[in-house]
Coordinates of C-alpha atoms in Angstrom, one line a residue:
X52 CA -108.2 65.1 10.4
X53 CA -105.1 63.8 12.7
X54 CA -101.9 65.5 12.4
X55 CA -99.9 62.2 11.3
X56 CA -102.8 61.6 8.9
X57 CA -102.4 64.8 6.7
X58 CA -98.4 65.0 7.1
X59 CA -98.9 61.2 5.3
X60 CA -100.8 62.5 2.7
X61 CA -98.6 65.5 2.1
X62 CA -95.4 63.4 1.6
X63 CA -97.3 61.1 -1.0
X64 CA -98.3 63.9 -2.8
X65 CA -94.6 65.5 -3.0
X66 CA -93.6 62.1 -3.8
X67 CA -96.0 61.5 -6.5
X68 CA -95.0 65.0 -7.7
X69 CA -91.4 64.5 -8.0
X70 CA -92.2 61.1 -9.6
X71 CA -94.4 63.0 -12.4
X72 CA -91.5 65.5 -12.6
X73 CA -88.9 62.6 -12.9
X74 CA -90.7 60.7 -15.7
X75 CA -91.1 63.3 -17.6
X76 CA -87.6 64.8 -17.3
X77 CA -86.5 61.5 -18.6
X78 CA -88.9 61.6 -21.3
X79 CA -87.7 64.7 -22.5
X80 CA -84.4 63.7 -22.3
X81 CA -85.3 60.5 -24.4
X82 CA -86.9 62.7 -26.9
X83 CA -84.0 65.0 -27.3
X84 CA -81.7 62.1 -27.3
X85 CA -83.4 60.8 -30.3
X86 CA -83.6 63.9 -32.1
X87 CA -79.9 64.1 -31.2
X88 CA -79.4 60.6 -32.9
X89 CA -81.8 61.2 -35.8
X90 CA -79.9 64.4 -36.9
X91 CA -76.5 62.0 -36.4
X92 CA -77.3 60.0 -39.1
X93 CA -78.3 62.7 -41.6
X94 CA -74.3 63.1 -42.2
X95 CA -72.0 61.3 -44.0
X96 CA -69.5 60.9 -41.3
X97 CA -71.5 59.4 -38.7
X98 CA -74.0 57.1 -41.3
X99 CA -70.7 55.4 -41.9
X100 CA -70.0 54.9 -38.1
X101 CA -73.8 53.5 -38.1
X102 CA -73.9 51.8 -41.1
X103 CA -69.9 50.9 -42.2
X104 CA -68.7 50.0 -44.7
X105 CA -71.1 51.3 -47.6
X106 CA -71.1 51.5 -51.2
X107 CA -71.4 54.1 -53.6
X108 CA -71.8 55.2 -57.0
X109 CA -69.1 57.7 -59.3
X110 CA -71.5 59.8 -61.4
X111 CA -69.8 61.2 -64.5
X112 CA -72.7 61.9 -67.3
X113 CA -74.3 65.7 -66.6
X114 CA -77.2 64.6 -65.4
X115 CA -79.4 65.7 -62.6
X116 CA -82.3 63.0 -64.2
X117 CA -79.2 59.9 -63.7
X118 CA -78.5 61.3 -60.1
X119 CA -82.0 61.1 -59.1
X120 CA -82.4 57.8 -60.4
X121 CA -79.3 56.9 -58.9
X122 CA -80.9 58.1 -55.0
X123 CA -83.5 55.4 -55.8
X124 CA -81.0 52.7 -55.9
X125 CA -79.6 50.7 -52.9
X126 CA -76.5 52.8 -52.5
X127 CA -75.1 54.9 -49.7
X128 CA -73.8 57.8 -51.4
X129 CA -72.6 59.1 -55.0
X130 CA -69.6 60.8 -55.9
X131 CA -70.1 63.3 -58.4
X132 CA -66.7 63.4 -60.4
X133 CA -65.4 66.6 -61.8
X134 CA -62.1 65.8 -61.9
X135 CA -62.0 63.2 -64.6
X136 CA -65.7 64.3 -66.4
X137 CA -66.0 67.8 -67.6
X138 CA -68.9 68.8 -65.6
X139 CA -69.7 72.2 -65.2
X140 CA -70.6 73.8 -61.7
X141 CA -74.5 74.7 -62.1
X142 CA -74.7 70.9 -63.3
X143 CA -73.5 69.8 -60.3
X144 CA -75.5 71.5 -58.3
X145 CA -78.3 70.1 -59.8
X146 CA -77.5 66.7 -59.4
X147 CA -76.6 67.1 -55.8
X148 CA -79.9 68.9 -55.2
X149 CA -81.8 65.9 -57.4
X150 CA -80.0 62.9 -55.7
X151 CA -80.6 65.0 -52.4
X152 CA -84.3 64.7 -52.8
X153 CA -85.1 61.6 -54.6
X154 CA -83.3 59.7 -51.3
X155 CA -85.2 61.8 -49.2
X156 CA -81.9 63.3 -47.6
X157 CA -80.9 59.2 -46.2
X158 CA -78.4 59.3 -48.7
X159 CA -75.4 61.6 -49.4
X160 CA -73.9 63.5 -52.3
X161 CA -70.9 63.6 -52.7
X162 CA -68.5 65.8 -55.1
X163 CA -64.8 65.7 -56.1
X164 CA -63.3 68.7 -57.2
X165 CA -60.8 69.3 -60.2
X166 CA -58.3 71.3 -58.2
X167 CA -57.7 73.2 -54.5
X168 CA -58.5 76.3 -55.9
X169 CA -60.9 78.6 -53.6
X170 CA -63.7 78.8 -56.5
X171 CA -64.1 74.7 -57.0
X172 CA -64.3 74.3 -52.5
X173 CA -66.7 76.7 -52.3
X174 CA -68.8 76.0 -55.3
X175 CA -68.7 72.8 -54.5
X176 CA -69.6 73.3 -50.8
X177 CA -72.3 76.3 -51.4
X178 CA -74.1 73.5 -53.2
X179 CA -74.9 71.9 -50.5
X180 CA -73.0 68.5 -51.0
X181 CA -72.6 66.4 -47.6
X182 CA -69.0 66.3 -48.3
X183 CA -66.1 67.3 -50.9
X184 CA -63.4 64.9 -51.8
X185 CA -60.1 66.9 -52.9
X186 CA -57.7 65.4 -55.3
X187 CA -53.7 65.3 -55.1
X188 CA -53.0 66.5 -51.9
X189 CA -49.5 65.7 -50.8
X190 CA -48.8 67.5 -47.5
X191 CA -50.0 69.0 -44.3
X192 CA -49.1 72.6 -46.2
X193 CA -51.7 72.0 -48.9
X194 CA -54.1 70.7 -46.4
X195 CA -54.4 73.5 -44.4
X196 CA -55.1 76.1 -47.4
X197 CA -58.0 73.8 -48.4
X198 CA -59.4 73.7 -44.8
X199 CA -58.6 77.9 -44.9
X200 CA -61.3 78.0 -47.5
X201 CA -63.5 75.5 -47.0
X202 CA -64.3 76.4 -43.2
X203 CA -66.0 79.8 -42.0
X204 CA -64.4 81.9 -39.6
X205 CA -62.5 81.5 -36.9
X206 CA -61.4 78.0 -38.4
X207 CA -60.9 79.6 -41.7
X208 CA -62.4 82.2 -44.2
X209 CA -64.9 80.7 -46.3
X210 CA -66.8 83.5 -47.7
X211 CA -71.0 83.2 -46.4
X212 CA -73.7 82.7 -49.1
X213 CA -74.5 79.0 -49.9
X214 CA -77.8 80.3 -51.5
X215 CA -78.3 77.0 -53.0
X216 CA -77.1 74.5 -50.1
X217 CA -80.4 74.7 -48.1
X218 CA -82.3 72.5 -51.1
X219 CA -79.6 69.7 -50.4
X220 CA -80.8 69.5 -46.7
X221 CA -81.6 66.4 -45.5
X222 CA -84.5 67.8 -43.1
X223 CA -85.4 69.6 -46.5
X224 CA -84.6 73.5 -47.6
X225 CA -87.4 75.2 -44.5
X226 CA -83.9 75.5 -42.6
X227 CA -82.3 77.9 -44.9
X228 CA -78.7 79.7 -45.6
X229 CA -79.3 79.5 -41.5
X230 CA -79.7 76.0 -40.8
X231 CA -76.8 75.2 -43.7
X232 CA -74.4 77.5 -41.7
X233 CA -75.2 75.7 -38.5
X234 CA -74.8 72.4 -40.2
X235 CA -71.6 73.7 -41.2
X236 CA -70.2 75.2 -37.9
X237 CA -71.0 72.1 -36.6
X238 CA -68.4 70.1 -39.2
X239 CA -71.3 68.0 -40.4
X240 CA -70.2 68.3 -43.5
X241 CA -67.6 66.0 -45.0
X242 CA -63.9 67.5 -46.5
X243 CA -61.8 64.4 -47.9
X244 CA -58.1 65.0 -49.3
X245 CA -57.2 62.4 -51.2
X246 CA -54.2 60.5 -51.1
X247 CA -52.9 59.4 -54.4
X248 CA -48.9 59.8 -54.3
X249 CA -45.5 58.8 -52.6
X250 CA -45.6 62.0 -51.2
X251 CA -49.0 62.5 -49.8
X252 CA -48.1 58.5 -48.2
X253 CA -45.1 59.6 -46.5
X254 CA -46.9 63.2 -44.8
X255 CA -50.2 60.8 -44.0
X256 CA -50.2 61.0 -40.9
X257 CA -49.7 64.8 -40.8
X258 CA -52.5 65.2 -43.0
X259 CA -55.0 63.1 -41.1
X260 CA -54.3 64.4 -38.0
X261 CA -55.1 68.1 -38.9
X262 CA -58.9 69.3 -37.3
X263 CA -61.5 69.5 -39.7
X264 CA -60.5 67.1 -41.8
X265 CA -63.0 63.9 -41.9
X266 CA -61.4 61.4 -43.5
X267 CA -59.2 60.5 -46.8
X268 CA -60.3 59.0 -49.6
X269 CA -57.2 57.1 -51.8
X270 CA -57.0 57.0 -55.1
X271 CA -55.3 53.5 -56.2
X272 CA -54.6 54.3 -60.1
X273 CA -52.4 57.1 -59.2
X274 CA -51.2 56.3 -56.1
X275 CA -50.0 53.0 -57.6
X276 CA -48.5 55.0 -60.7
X277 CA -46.2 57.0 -57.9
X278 CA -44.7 54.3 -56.0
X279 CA -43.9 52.5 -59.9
X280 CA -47.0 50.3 -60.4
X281 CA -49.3 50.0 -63.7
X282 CA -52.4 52.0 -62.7
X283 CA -55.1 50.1 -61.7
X284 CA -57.9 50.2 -58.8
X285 CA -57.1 47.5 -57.5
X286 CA -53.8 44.9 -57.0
X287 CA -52.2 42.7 -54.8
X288 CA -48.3 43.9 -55.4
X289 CA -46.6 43.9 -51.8
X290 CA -46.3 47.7 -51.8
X291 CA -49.3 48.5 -52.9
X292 CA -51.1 46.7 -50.0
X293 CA -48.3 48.5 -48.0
X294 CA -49.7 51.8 -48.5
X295 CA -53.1 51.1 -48.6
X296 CA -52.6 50.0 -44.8
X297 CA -50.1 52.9 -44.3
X298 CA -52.7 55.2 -45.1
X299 CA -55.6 53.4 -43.6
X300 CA -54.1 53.2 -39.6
X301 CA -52.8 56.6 -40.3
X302 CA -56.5 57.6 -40.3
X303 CA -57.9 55.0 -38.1
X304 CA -55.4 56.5 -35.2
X305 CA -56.9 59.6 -35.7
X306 CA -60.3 58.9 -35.9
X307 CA -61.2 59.2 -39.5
X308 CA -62.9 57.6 -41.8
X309 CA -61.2 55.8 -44.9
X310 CA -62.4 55.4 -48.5
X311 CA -61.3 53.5 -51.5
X312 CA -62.3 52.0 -54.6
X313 CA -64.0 48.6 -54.3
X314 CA -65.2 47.5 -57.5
X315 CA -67.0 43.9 -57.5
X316 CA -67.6 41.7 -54.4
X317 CA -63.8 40.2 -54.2
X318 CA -62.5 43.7 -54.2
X319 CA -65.2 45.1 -51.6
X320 CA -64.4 42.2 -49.6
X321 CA -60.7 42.9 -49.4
X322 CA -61.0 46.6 -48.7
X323 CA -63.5 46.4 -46.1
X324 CA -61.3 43.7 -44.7
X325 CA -58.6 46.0 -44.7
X326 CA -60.7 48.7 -42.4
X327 CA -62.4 50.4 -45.7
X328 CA -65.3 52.5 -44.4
X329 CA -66.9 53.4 -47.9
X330 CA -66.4 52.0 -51.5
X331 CA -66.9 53.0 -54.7
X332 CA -68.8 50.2 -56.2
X333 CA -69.5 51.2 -59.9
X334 CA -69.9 54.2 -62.0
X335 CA -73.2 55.6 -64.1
X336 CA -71.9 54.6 -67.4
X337 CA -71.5 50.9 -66.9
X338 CA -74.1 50.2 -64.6
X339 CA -76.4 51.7 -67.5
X340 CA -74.4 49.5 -69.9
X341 CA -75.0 46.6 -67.7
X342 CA -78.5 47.2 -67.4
X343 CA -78.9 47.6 -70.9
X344 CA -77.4 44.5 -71.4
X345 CA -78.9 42.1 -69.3
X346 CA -82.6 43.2 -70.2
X347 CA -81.7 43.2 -73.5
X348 CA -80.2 39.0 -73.3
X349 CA -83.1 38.6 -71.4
X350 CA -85.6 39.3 -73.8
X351 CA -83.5 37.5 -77.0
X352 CA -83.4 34.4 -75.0
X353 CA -86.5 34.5 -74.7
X354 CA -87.2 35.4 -78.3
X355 CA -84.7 33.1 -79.4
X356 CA -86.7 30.5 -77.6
X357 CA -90.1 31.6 -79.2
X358 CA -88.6 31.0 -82.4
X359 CA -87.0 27.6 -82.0
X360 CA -90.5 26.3 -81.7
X361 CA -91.8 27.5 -84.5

């Protein structure tokens, strides 16, 4: 075989080769690339990047059978309220774990804690919740405490054992205390302070600007109570709209996400219009009530229409 002949066929081969090695290089990379954006979306955080602004659901009643039904509905998340219902910690964790699994971790549990003491963070967090939304915090002081206990070490000195967490996982609980704790490390779960007073609108901006802290989530009825306003979720007083945008481009400058009540579609409207990122759209109690409700008109008209010909 000529020289030339067998030099040609070796350079087509090493190009074919590198080729091969090229494609499937890039195919890994595509593969990894989705996992990488699959896994994205399995937090709270960056759903609401995908997917902003969404809608939620306060769950009061102690209830881990409501919860589940409630990840069967078209919401986003739930907020599990312990600071205005008297729900007790092993509850909770049962309804995190049962909302959890009924939307197939594509849906996030959330819970608000009564207080900033160390016990309610990390009960809350060794739940496994995909985020924890902290009442009254007023300054960059009591911001940092919370983050001291909520984050493992270095960042702070959260104590390790979230035995339960790993059956709130949105891959499922195979992962483990392990795969919780890297989930964890990696701030993919969500801490919220909320701002709800004159003083935690005026230190804002110090707040929201501290690491580790995902977003803020303002409470209206009190908020509106500080700066001398009936309390009420929702209002169009000048000063009240104020700090609602006060707080809101205090977070947007920092990259946070922003969450509010937004009861009804005129008051969703207006929030998300004013750079909202997630709502709360109803609570347990009345949505049963209203369900109740219009079933039960439902079935009188038409019973009412039965006996009208008769």
């Amino acid at each position: 075989m000529p020289t030339t002949t067998m030099r040609s066929r070796f350079c087509i081969n090493v190009v074919v080769e590198r080729s091969i090695v090229s494609l499937v290089e890039i195919l890994l990379a595509a593969i990894v690339a989705h996992k990488m954006d699959a896994h994205a979306s399995k937090t709270f955080v960056n759903h609401l990047r995908a997917n902003g602004p969404c809608v939620g659901t306060v769950l009061t009643i102690a209830s881990d059978v409501i919860a589940y039904l409630a990840g069967q509905a078209d919401g986003d998340f739930v907020m599990i309220d312990m600071e205005h219902a008297p729900l007790t910690m092993d509850v909770v964790t049962r309804m995190v774990h049962a909302y959890a699994a009924s939307s197939r971790g594509n849906r996030f549990p959330l819970v608000r804690i009564p207080s900033h003491g160390v016990e309610w963070v990390k009960w809350a967090l060794d739940s496994g919740a995909a985020g924890v939304i902290v009442p009254m915090v007023g300054n960059a002081a009591e911001m940092k405490a919370i983050i001291d206990r909520a984050v493992y070490p270095p960042g702070g000195r959260r104590s390790f054992g979230p035995l339960y967490a790993p059956f709130a996982h949105p891959e499922g609980a195979a992962s483990g205390m392990g795969g919780y704790f890297e989930r964890a490390k990696r701030g993919e779960i969500a801490l919220l302070p909320m701002i709800e007073s004159k003083e935690g609108l005026q230190n804002a901006e110090e707040i929201l600007s501290l690491e580790h802290v995902s977003g803020v989530f303002i409470g209206p009825a009190d908020l509106r109570l500080s700066i001398g306003l009936p309390p009420a979720i929702a209002g169009e007083e000048p000063q009240f709209l104020d700090a609602l945008r006060r707080i809101t481009n205090a977070a947007k400058k920092h990259g946070k996400v922003v969450g509010c009540m937004g009861m009804g579609e005129q008051a969703a409207m207006e929030r998300a219009a004013e750079g909202m990122d997630f709502l709360l759209s109803t609570f347990d109690n009345g949505a049963m009530v209203t369900g109740f409700a219009t079933e039960l008109a439902a079935a009188r008209k038409g019973v009412q229409a039965a006996a009208s010909k008769l």
